mmCIF file with all atom_site columns, C-alpha atoms in Angstrom:
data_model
loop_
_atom_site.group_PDB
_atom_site.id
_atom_site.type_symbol
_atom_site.label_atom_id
_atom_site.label_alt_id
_atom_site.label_comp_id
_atom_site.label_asym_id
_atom_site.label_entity_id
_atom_site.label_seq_id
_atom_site.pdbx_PDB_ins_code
_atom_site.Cartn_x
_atom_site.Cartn_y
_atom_site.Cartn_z
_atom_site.occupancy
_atom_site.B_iso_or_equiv
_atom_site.pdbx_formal_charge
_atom_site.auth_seq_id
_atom_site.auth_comp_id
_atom_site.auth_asym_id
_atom_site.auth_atom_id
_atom_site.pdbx_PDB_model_num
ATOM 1   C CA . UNK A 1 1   ? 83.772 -60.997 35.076 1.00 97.00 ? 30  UNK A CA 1
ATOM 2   C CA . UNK A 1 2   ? 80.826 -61.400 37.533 1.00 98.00 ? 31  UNK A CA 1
ATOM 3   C CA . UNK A 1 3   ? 79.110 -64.327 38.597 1.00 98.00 ? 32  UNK A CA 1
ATOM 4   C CA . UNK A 1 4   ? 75.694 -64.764 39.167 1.00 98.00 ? 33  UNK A CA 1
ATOM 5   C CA . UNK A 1 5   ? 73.693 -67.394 41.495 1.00 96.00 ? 34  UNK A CA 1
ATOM 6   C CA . UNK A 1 6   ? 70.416 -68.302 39.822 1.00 96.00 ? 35  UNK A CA 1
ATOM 7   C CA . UNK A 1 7   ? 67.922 -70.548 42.156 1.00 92.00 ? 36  UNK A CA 1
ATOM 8   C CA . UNK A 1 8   ? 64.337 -71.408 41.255 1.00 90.00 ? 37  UNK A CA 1
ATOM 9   C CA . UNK A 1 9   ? 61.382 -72.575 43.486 1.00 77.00 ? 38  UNK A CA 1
ATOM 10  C CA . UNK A 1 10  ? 60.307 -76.684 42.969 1.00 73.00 ? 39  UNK A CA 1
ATOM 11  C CA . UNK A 1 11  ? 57.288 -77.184 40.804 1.00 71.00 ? 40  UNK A CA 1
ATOM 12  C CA . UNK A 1 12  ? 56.813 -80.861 41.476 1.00 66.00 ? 41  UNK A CA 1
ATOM 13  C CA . UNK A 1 13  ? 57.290 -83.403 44.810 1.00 58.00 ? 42  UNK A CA 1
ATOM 14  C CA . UNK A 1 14  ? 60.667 -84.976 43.460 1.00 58.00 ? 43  UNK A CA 1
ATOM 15  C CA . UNK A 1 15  ? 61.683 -81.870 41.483 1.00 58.00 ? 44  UNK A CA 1
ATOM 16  C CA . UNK A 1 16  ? 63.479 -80.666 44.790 1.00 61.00 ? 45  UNK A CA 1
ATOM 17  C CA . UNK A 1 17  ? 65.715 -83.687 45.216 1.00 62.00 ? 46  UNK A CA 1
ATOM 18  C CA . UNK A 1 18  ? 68.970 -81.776 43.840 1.00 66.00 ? 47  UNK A CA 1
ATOM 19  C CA . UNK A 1 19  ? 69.193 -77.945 44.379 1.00 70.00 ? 48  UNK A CA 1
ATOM 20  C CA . UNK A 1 20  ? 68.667 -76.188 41.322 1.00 82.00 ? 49  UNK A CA 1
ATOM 21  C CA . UNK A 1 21  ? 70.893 -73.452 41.997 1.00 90.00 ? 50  UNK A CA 1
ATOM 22  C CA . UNK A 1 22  ? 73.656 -72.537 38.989 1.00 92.00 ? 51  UNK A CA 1
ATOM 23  C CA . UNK A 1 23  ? 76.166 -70.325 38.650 1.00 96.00 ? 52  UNK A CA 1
ATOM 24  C CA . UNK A 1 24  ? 76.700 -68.241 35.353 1.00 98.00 ? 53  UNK A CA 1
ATOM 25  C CA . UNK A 1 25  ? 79.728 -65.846 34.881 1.00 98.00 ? 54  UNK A CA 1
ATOM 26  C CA . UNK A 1 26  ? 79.213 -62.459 32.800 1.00 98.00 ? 55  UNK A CA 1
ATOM 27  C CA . UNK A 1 27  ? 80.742 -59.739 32.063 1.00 98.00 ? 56  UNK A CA 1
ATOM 28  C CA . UNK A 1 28  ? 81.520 -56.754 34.120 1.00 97.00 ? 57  UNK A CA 1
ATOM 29  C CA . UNK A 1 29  ? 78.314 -54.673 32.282 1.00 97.00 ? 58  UNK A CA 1
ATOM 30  C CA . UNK A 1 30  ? 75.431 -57.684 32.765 1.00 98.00 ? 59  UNK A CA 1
ATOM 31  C CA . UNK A 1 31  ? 72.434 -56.317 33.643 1.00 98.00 ? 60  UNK A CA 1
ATOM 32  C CA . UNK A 1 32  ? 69.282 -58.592 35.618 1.00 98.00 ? 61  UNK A CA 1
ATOM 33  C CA . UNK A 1 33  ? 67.772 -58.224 31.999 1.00 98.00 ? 62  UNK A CA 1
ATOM 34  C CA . UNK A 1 34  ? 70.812 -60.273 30.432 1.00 98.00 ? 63  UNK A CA 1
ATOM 35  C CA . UNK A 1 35  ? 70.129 -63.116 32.921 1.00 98.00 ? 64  UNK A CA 1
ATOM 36  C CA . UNK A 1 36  ? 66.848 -63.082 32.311 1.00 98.00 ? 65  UNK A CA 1
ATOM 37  C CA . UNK A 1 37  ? 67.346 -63.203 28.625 1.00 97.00 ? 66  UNK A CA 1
ATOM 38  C CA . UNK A 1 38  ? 69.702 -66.645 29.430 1.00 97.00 ? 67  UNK A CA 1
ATOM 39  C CA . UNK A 1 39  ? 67.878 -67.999 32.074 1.00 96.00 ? 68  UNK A CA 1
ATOM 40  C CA . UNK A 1 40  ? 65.073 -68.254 29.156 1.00 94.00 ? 69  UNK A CA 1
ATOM 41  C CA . UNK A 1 41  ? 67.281 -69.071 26.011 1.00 94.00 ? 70  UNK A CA 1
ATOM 42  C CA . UNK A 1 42  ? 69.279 -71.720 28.043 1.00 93.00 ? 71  UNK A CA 1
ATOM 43  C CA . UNK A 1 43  ? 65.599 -73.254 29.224 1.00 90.00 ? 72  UNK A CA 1
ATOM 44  C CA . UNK A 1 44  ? 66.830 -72.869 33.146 1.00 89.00 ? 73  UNK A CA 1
ATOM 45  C CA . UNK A 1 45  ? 63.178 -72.689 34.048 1.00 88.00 ? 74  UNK A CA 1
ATOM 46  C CA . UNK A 1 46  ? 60.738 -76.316 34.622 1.00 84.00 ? 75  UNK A CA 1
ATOM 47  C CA . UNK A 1 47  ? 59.134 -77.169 31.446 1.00 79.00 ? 76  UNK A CA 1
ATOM 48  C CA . UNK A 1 48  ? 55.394 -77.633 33.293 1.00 79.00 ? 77  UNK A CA 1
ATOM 49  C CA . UNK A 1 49  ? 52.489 -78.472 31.959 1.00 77.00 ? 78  UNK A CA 1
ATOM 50  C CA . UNK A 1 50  ? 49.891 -75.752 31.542 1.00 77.00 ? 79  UNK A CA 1
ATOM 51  C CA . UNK A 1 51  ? 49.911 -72.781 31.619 1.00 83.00 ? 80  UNK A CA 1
ATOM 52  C CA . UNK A 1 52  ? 51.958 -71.203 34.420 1.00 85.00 ? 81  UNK A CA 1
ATOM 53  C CA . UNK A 1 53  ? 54.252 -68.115 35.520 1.00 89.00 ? 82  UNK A CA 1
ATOM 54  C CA . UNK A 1 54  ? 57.211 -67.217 37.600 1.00 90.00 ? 83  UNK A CA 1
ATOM 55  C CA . UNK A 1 55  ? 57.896 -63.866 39.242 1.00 94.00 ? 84  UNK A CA 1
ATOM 56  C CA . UNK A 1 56  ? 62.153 -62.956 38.432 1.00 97.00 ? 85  UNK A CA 1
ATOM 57  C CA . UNK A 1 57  ? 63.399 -61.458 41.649 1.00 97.00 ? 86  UNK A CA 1
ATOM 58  C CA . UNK A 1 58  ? 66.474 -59.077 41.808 1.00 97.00 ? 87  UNK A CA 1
ATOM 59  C CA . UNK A 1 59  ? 68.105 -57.641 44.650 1.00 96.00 ? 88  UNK A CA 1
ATOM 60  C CA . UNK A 1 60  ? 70.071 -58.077 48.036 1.00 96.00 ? 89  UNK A CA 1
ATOM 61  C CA . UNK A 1 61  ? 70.735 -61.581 48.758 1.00 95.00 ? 90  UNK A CA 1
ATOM 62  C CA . UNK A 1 62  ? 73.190 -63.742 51.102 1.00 93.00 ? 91  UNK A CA 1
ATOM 63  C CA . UNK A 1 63  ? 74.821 -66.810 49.950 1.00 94.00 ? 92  UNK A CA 1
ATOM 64  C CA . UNK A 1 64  ? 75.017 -69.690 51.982 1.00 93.00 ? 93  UNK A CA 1
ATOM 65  C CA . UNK A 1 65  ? 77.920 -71.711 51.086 1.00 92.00 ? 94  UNK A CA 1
ATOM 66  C CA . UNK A 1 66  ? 77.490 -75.710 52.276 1.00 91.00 ? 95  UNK A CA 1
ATOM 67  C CA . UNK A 1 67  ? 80.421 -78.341 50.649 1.00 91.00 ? 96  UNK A CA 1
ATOM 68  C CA . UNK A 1 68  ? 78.198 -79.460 47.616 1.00 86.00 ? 97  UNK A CA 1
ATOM 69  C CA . UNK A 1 69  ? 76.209 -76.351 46.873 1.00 85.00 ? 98  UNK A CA 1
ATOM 70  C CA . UNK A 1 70  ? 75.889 -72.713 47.334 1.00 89.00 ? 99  UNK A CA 1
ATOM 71  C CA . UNK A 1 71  ? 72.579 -71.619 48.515 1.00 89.00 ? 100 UNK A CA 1
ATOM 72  C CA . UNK A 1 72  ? 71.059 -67.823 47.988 1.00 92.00 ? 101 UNK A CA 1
ATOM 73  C CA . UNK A 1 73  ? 69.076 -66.452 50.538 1.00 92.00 ? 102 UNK A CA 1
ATOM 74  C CA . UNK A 1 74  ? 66.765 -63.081 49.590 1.00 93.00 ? 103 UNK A CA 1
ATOM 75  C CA . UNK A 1 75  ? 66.846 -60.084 51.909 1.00 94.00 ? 104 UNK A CA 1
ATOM 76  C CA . UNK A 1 76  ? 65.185 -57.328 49.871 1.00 95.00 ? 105 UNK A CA 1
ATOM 77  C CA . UNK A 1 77  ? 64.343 -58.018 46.618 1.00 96.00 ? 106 UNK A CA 1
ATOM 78  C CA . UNK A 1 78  ? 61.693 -56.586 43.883 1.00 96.00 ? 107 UNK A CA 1
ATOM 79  C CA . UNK A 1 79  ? 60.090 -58.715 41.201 1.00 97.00 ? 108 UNK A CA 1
ATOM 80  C CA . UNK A 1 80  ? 61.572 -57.475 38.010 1.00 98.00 ? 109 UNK A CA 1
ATOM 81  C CA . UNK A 1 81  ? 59.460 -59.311 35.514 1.00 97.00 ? 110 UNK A CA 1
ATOM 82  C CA . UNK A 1 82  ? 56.878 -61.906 35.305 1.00 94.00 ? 111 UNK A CA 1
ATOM 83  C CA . UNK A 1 83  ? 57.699 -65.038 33.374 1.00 93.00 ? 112 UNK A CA 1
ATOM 84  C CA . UNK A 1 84  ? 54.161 -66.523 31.456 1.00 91.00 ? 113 UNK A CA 1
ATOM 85  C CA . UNK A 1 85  ? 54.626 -70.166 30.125 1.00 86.00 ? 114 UNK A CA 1
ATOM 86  C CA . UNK A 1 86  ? 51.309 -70.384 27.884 1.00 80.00 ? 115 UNK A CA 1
ATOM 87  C CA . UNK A 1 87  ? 52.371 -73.620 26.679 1.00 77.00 ? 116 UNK A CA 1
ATOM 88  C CA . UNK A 1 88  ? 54.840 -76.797 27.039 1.00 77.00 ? 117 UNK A CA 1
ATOM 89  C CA . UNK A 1 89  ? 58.145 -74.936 25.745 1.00 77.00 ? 118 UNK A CA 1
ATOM 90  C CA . UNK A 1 90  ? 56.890 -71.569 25.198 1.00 83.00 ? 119 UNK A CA 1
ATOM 91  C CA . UNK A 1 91  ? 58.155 -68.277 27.263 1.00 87.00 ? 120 UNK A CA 1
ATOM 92  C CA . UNK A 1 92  ? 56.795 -64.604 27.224 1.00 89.00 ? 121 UNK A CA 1
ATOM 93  C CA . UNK A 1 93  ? 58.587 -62.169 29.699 1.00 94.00 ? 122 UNK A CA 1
ATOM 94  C CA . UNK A 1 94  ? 56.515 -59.117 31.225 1.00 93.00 ? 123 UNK A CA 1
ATOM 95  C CA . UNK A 1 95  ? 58.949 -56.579 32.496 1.00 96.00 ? 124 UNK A CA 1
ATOM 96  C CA . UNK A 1 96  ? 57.321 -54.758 35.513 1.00 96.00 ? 125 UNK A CA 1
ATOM 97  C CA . UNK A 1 97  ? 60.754 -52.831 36.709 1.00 96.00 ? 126 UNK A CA 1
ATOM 98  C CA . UNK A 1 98  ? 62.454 -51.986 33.256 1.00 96.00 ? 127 UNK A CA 1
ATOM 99  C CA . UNK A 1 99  ? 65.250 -49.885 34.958 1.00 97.00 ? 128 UNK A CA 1
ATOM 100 C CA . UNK A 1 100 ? 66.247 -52.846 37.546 1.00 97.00 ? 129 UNK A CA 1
ATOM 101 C CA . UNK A 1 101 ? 66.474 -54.753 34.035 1.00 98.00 ? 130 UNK A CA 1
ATOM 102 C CA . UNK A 1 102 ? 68.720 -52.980 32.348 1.00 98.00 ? 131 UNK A CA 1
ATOM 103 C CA . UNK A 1 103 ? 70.667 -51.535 35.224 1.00 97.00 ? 132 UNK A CA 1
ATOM 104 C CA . UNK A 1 104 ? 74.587 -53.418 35.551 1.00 98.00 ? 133 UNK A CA 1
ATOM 105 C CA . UNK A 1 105 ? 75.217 -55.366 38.629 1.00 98.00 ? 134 UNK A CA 1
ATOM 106 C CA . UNK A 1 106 ? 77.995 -53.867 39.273 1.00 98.00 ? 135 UNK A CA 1
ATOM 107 C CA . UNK A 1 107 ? 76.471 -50.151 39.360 1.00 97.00 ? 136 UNK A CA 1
ATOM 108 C CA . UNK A 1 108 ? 74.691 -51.791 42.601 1.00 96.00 ? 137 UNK A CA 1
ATOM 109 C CA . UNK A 1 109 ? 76.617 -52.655 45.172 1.00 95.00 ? 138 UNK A CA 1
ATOM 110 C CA . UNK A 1 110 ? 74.171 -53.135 47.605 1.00 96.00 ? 139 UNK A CA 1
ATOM 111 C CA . UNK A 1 111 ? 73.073 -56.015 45.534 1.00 96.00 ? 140 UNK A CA 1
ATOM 112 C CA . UNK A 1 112 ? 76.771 -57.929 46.054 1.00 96.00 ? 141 UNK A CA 1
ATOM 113 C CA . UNK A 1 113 ? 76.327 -60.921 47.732 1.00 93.00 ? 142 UNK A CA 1
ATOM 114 C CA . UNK A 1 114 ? 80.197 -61.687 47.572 1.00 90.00 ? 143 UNK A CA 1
ATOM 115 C CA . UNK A 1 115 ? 83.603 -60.231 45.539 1.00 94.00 ? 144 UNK A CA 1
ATOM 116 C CA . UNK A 1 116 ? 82.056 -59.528 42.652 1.00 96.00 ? 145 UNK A CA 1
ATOM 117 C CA . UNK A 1 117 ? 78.884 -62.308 42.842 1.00 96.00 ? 146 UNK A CA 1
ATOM 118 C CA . UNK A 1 118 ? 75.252 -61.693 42.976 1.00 97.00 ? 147 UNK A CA 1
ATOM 119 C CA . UNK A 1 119 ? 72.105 -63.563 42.834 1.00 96.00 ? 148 UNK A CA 1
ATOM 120 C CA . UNK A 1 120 ? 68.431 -63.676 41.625 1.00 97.00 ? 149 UNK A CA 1
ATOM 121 C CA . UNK A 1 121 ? 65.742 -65.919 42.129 1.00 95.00 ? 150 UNK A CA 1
ATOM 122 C CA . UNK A 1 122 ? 62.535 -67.482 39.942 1.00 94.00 ? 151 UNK A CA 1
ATOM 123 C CA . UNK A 1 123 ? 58.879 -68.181 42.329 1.00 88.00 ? 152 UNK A CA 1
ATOM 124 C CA . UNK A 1 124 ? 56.972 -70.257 40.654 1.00 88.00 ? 153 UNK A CA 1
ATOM 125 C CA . UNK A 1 125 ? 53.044 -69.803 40.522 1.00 85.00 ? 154 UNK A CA 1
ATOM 126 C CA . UNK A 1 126 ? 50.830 -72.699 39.510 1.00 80.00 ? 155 UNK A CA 1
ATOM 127 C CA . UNK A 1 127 ? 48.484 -70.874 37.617 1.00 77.00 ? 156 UNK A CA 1
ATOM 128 C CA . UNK A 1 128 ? 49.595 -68.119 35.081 1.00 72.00 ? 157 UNK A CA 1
ATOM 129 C CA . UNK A 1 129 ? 47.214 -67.972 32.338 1.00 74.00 ? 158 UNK A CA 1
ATOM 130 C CA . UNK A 1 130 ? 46.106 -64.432 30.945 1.00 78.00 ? 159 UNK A CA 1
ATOM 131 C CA . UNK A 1 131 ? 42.576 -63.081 31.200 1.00 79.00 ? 160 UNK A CA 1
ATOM 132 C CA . UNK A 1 132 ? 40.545 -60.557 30.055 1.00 80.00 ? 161 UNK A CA 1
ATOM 133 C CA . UNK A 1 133 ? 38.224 -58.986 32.801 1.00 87.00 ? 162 UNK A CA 1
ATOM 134 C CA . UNK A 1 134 ? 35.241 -60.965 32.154 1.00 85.00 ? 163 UNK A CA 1
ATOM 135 C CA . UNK A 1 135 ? 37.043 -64.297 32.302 1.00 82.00 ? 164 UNK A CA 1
ATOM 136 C CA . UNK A 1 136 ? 38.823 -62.853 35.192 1.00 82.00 ? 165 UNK A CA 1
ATOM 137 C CA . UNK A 1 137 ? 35.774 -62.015 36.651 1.00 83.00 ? 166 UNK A CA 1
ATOM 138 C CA . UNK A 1 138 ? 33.981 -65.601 36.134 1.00 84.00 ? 167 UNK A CA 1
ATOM 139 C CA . UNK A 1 139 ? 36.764 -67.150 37.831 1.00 79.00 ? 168 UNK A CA 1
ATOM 140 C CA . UNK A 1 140 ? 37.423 -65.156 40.442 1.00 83.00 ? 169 UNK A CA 1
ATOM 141 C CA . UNK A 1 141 ? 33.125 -64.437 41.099 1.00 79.00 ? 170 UNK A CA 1
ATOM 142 C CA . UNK A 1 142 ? 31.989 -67.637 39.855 1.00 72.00 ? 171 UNK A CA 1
ATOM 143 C CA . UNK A 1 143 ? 28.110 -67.617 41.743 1.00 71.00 ? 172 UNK A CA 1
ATOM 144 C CA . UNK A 1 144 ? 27.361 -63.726 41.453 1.00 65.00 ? 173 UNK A CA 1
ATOM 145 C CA . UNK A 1 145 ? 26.255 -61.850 38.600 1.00 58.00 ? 174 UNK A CA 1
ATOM 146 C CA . UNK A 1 146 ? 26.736 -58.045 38.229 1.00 53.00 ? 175 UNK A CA 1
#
């Protein structure tokens, strides 16, 4: 068995009062992608309002261990996927680094952050709503026209 540290970034002042960091055990072959796959069945992420995403970071991390918590620190990481919430309760997962996915923990050791314990991490980004390249456009040119 392996256990991975999953911590996710505050969406909300008061949302940070208690450390959202938990601890799952696996087994020896879990891959990122399995975590990912829980982390989204087991609803780990905030339920926000709107339409927002969150960018699922794999890699090297420390632990810092204080008496009530365990904290993970990233060193070098990659953002495996992007997380889209287009609605209150509703997930879509975008893999951008399919073989960090599916590749076991264990195959990396340079990803160890302990005996046989690793970590990943969830940023969270305000806005994540999909647009095509005119809507893109409009928002992100709103006084020109081309």
């Amino acid at each position: 068995m392996i256990t991975v540290f999953l911590d996710r970034d505050s969406v909300a002042m008061g949302d940070d009062i208690d450390p959202h960091v938990v601890a799952w055990q696996f087994d020896d072959g879990a891959t990122p992608g399995d975590v990912l796959v829980r982390a989204l069945a087991e609803h780990y992420l905030a339920n926000v309002a709107g339409e927002v995403a969150w960018a699922y970071e794999v890699g090297t991390f420390t632990l810092d261990r204080y008496p009530d918590f365990i904290a993970p620190r990233a060193q070098q990481t990659v953002t495996a996927a992007a997380v889209l919430q287009p609605g209150p309760g509703r997930w879509a997962a975008l893999p951008l680094r399919r073989r960090v996915l599916e590749q076991p923990f264990l195959d990396r050791p340079d990803w160890a952050a302990g005996d046989r314990e690793f970590a990943v991490n969830f940023h969270y980004a305000s806005e994540g709503q999909v647009l095509d390249l005119p809507s893109l456009t409009s928002r992100l040119r709103p006084n020109r026209h081309s």
